[in-house]
Amino acid sequence: MAKATVFACLASALMSLCLTASAASSLSRCDDNTVIFKHKAELPQGILASLGFEMADTGEPFQATDAIAPGEEGLLSKRFISATQRDCHLYLYYERGGRGAGRNTALFDYIDGVWVLRQTW
């Protein structure tokens, strides 16, 4: 009976290690999963800093046009829409307000442990 108990303990410990490794791999920056981010706070660390500008979060007010109404002074001119990560690539979609308002995409690559802005369009 003691061998069965030891075996059960070892099996439990191994299962725990496997679950921990699985959880760690799901937090990996470059795995095979597709992850959709709906708010800025969900983004991997370093993404927003790499952009070089601030933006409002989804649903927050921003300077959508070039007409500034009273009380709208100081609104950010860009607003986060969403982002999608697949493998070592992350596409960030955002709105750009002001004259010639539109939508843009920023592409990031995860290189040597750091998210690097590759291009925007």
PDB file of C-alpha atoms in Angstrom:
ATOM      1  CA  MET A   1       0.000   0.000   0.000  1.00  0.00           C
ATOM      2  CA  ALA A   2       2.883   2.372   0.709  1.00  0.00           C
ATOM      3  CA  LYS A   3       4.139   1.952  -2.875  1.00  0.00           C
ATOM      4  CA  ALA A   4       0.709   2.887  -4.205  1.00  0.00           C
ATOM      5  CA  THR A   5       0.690   6.031  -2.061  1.00  0.00           C
ATOM      6  CA  VAL A   6       4.175   7.004  -3.239  1.00  0.00           C
ATOM      7  CA  PHE A   7       3.152   6.356  -6.824  1.00  0.00           C
ATOM      8  CA  ALA A   8       0.006   8.476  -6.405  1.00  0.00           C
ATOM      9  CA  CYS A   9       2.074  11.304  -4.911  1.00  0.00           C
ATOM     10  CA  LEU A  10       4.591  11.131  -7.756  1.00  0.00           C
ATOM     11  CA  ALA A  11       1.836  11.047 -10.351  1.00  0.00           C
ATOM     12  CA  SER A  12       0.191  14.049  -8.721  1.00  0.00           C
ATOM     13  CA  ALA A  13       3.501  15.944  -8.621  1.00  0.00           C
ATOM     14  CA  LEU A  14       4.209  15.165 -12.284  1.00  0.00           C
ATOM     15  CA  MET A  15       0.714  16.277 -13.278  1.00  0.00           C
ATOM     16  CA  SER A  16       1.256  19.512 -11.379  1.00  0.00           C
ATOM     17  CA  LEU A  17       4.538  20.091 -13.201  1.00  0.00           C
ATOM     18  CA  CYS A  18       2.878  19.415 -16.543  1.00  0.00           C
ATOM     19  CA  LEU A  19       0.091  21.870 -15.766  1.00  0.00           C
ATOM     20  CA  THR A  20       2.634  24.477 -14.672  1.00  0.00           C
ATOM     21  CA  ALA A  21       4.635  23.981 -17.866  1.00  0.00           C
ATOM     22  CA  SER A  22       1.433  24.193 -19.893  1.00  0.00           C
ATOM     23  CA  ALA A  23       0.418  27.443 -18.168  1.00  0.00           C
ATOM     24  CA  ALA A  24       3.903  28.870 -18.707  1.00  0.00           C
ATOM     25  CA  SER A  25       3.801  28.010 -22.398  1.00  0.00           C
ATOM     26  CA  SER A  26       0.429  29.732 -22.739  1.00  0.00           C
ATOM     27  CA  LEU A  27       2.106  32.889 -21.445  1.00  0.00           C
ATOM     28  CA  SER A  28       4.885  32.527 -24.003  1.00  0.00           C
ATOM     29  CA  ARG A  29       5.320  35.423 -26.366  1.00  0.00           C
ATOM     30  CA  CYS A  30       5.645  33.168 -29.397  1.00  0.00           C
ATOM     31  CA  ASP A  31       3.325  30.220 -29.252  1.00  0.00           C
ATOM     32  CA  ASP A  32       0.967  28.741 -31.793  1.00  0.00           C
ATOM     33  CA  ASN A  33      -2.186  30.237 -30.298  1.00  0.00           C
ATOM     34  CA  THR A  34      -4.082  33.219 -31.633  1.00  0.00           C
ATOM     35  CA  VAL A  35      -4.813  35.766 -28.915  1.00  0.00           C
ATOM     36  CA  ILE A  36      -7.209  38.688 -29.337  1.00  0.00           C
ATOM     37  CA  PHE A  37      -6.787  41.740 -27.110  1.00  0.00           C
ATOM     38  CA  LYS A  38      -9.842  43.966 -26.651  1.00  0.00           C
ATOM     39  CA  HIS A  39      -8.325  46.553 -24.290  1.00  0.00           C
ATOM     40  CA  LYS A  40      -4.942  48.244 -23.997  1.00  0.00           C
ATOM     41  CA  ALA A  41      -4.380  46.854 -20.501  1.00  0.00           C
ATOM     42  CA  GLU A  42      -4.392  43.309 -21.922  1.00  0.00           C
ATOM     43  CA  LEU A  43      -1.493  43.967 -24.309  1.00  0.00           C
ATOM     44  CA  PRO A  44       1.942  42.442 -23.682  1.00  0.00           C
ATOM     45  CA  GLN A  45       4.386  44.711 -21.897  1.00  0.00           C
ATOM     46  CA  GLY A  46       6.306  47.016 -24.207  1.00  0.00           C
ATOM     47  CA  ILE A  47       3.783  47.270 -27.030  1.00  0.00           C
ATOM     48  CA  LEU A  48       2.387  50.703 -26.190  1.00  0.00           C
ATOM     49  CA  ALA A  49       5.816  52.144 -25.354  1.00  0.00           C
ATOM     50  CA  SER A  50       7.111  51.000 -28.752  1.00  0.00           C
ATOM     51  CA  LEU A  51       4.396  52.976 -30.550  1.00  0.00           C
ATOM     52  CA  GLY A  52       5.761  56.325 -29.471  1.00  0.00           C
ATOM     53  CA  PHE A  53       2.369  57.931 -28.867  1.00  0.00           C
ATOM     54  CA  GLU A  54      -0.552  57.600 -26.467  1.00  0.00           C
ATOM     55  CA  MET A  55      -4.025  56.475 -27.417  1.00  0.00           C
ATOM     56  CA  ALA A  56      -7.417  56.225 -25.768  1.00  0.00           C
ATOM     57  CA  ASP A  57      -8.753  52.779 -24.942  1.00  0.00           C
ATOM     58  CA  THR A  58     -11.671  51.098 -26.682  1.00  0.00           C
ATOM     59  CA  GLY A  59     -14.894  53.018 -26.032  1.00  0.00           C
ATOM     60  CA  GLU A  60     -13.160  56.062 -24.513  1.00  0.00           C
ATOM     61  CA  PRO A  61     -13.649  59.472 -26.120  1.00  0.00           C
ATOM     62  CA  PHE A  62     -10.921  60.706 -28.469  1.00  0.00           C
ATOM     63  CA  GLN A  63     -10.438  63.541 -30.962  1.00  0.00           C
ATOM     64  CA  ALA A  64     -12.328  61.882 -33.832  1.00  0.00           C
ATOM     65  CA  THR A  65     -12.415  64.923 -36.135  1.00  0.00           C
ATOM     66  CA  ASP A  66     -10.497  68.150 -36.623  1.00  0.00           C
ATOM     67  CA  ALA A  67     -13.366  70.150 -35.021  1.00  0.00           C
ATOM     68  CA  ILE A  68     -12.699  70.627 -31.327  1.00  0.00           C
ATOM     69  CA  ALA A  69     -15.850  71.207 -29.286  1.00  0.00           C
ATOM     70  CA  PRO A  70     -15.761  72.895 -25.871  1.00  0.00           C
ATOM     71  CA  GLY A  71     -14.630  70.386 -23.259  1.00  0.00           C
ATOM     72  CA  GLU A  72     -12.842  68.223 -25.821  1.00  0.00           C
ATOM     73  CA  GLU A  73      -9.515  69.993 -25.534  1.00  0.00           C
ATOM     74  CA  GLY A  74      -6.756  67.585 -24.650  1.00  0.00           C
ATOM     75  CA  LEU A  75      -8.432  64.459 -26.007  1.00  0.00           C
ATOM     76  CA  LEU A  76      -6.026  61.979 -27.538  1.00  0.00           C
ATOM     77  CA  SER A  77      -6.030  61.827 -31.335  1.00  0.00           C
ATOM     78  CA  LYS A  78      -5.852  58.023 -31.523  1.00  0.00           C
ATOM     79  CA  ARG A  79      -7.971  55.236 -30.043  1.00  0.00           C
ATOM     80  CA  PHE A  80      -7.236  51.534 -29.607  1.00  0.00           C
ATOM     81  CA  ILE A  81      -9.613  49.180 -31.455  1.00  0.00           C
ATOM     82  CA  SER A  82      -8.116  45.733 -30.843  1.00  0.00           C
ATOM     83  CA  ALA A  83      -4.989  43.647 -31.366  1.00  0.00           C
ATOM     84  CA  THR A  84      -4.314  40.112 -32.546  1.00  0.00           C
ATOM     85  CA  GLN A  85      -1.230  38.055 -31.756  1.00  0.00           C
ATOM     86  CA  ARG A  86      -0.221  34.950 -33.681  1.00  0.00           C
ATOM     87  CA  ASP A  87       3.163  33.358 -33.034  1.00  0.00           C
ATOM     88  CA  CYS A  88       5.781  36.141 -32.732  1.00  0.00           C
ATOM     89  CA  HIS A  89       3.676  38.761 -34.526  1.00  0.00           C
ATOM     90  CA  LEU A  90       1.137  41.183 -33.106  1.00  0.00           C
ATOM     91  CA  TYR A  91      -1.170  43.382 -35.184  1.00  0.00           C
ATOM     92  CA  LEU A  92      -2.544  46.404 -33.333  1.00  0.00           C
ATOM     93  CA  TYR A  93      -5.554  48.185 -34.870  1.00  0.00           C
ATOM     94  CA  TYR A  94      -6.353  51.769 -33.937  1.00  0.00           C
ATOM     95  CA  GLU A  95      -8.379  54.777 -35.055  1.00  0.00           C
ATOM     96  CA  ARG A  96      -6.679  58.024 -36.010  1.00  0.00           C
ATOM     97  CA  GLY A  97      -8.771  61.140 -35.591  1.00  0.00           C
ATOM     98  CA  GLY A  98      -8.410  64.681 -36.858  1.00  0.00           C
ATOM     99  CA  ARG A  99      -8.455  65.800 -40.466  1.00  0.00           C
ATOM    100  CA  GLY A 100      -8.309  62.731 -42.675  1.00  0.00           C
ATOM    101  CA  ALA A 101      -9.475  60.418 -39.897  1.00  0.00           C
ATOM    102  CA  GLY A 102      -9.057  56.718 -40.518  1.00  0.00           C
ATOM    103  CA  ARG A 103      -7.867  53.404 -39.209  1.00  0.00           C
ATOM    104  CA  ASN A 104      -4.313  52.186 -38.963  1.00  0.00           C
ATOM    105  CA  THR A 105      -2.461  48.972 -38.214  1.00  0.00           C
ATOM    106  CA  ALA A 106       0.849  48.596 -36.403  1.00  0.00           C
ATOM    107  CA  LEU A 107       2.818  45.366 -36.789  1.00  0.00           C
ATOM    108  CA  PHE A 108       5.128  44.201 -33.991  1.00  0.00           C
ATOM    109  CA  ASP A 109       7.587  41.309 -33.947  1.00  0.00           C
ATOM    110  CA  TYR A 110       8.878  39.640 -30.779  1.00  0.00           C
ATOM    111  CA  ILE A 111      12.664  39.595 -31.180  1.00  0.00           C
ATOM    112  CA  ASP A 112      15.126  38.571 -28.468  1.00  0.00           C
ATOM    113  CA  GLY A 113      12.558  39.035 -25.692  1.00  0.00           C
ATOM    114  CA  VAL A 114      11.363  42.480 -26.809  1.00  0.00           C
ATOM    115  CA  TRP A 115       8.390  43.630 -28.891  1.00  0.00           C
ATOM    116  CA  VAL A 116       9.710  45.695 -31.808  1.00  0.00           C
ATOM    117  CA  LEU A 117       7.557  47.935 -34.013  1.00  0.00           C
ATOM    118  CA  ARG A 118       8.152  46.754 -37.559  1.00  0.00           C
ATOM    119  CA  GLN A 119       5.815  48.988 -39.528  1.00  0.00           C
ATOM    120  CA  THR A 120       2.539  50.895 -39.530  1.00  0.00           C
ATOM    121  CA  TRP A 121       0.053  51.434 -42.314  1.00  0.00           C
TER     122      TRP A 121
END
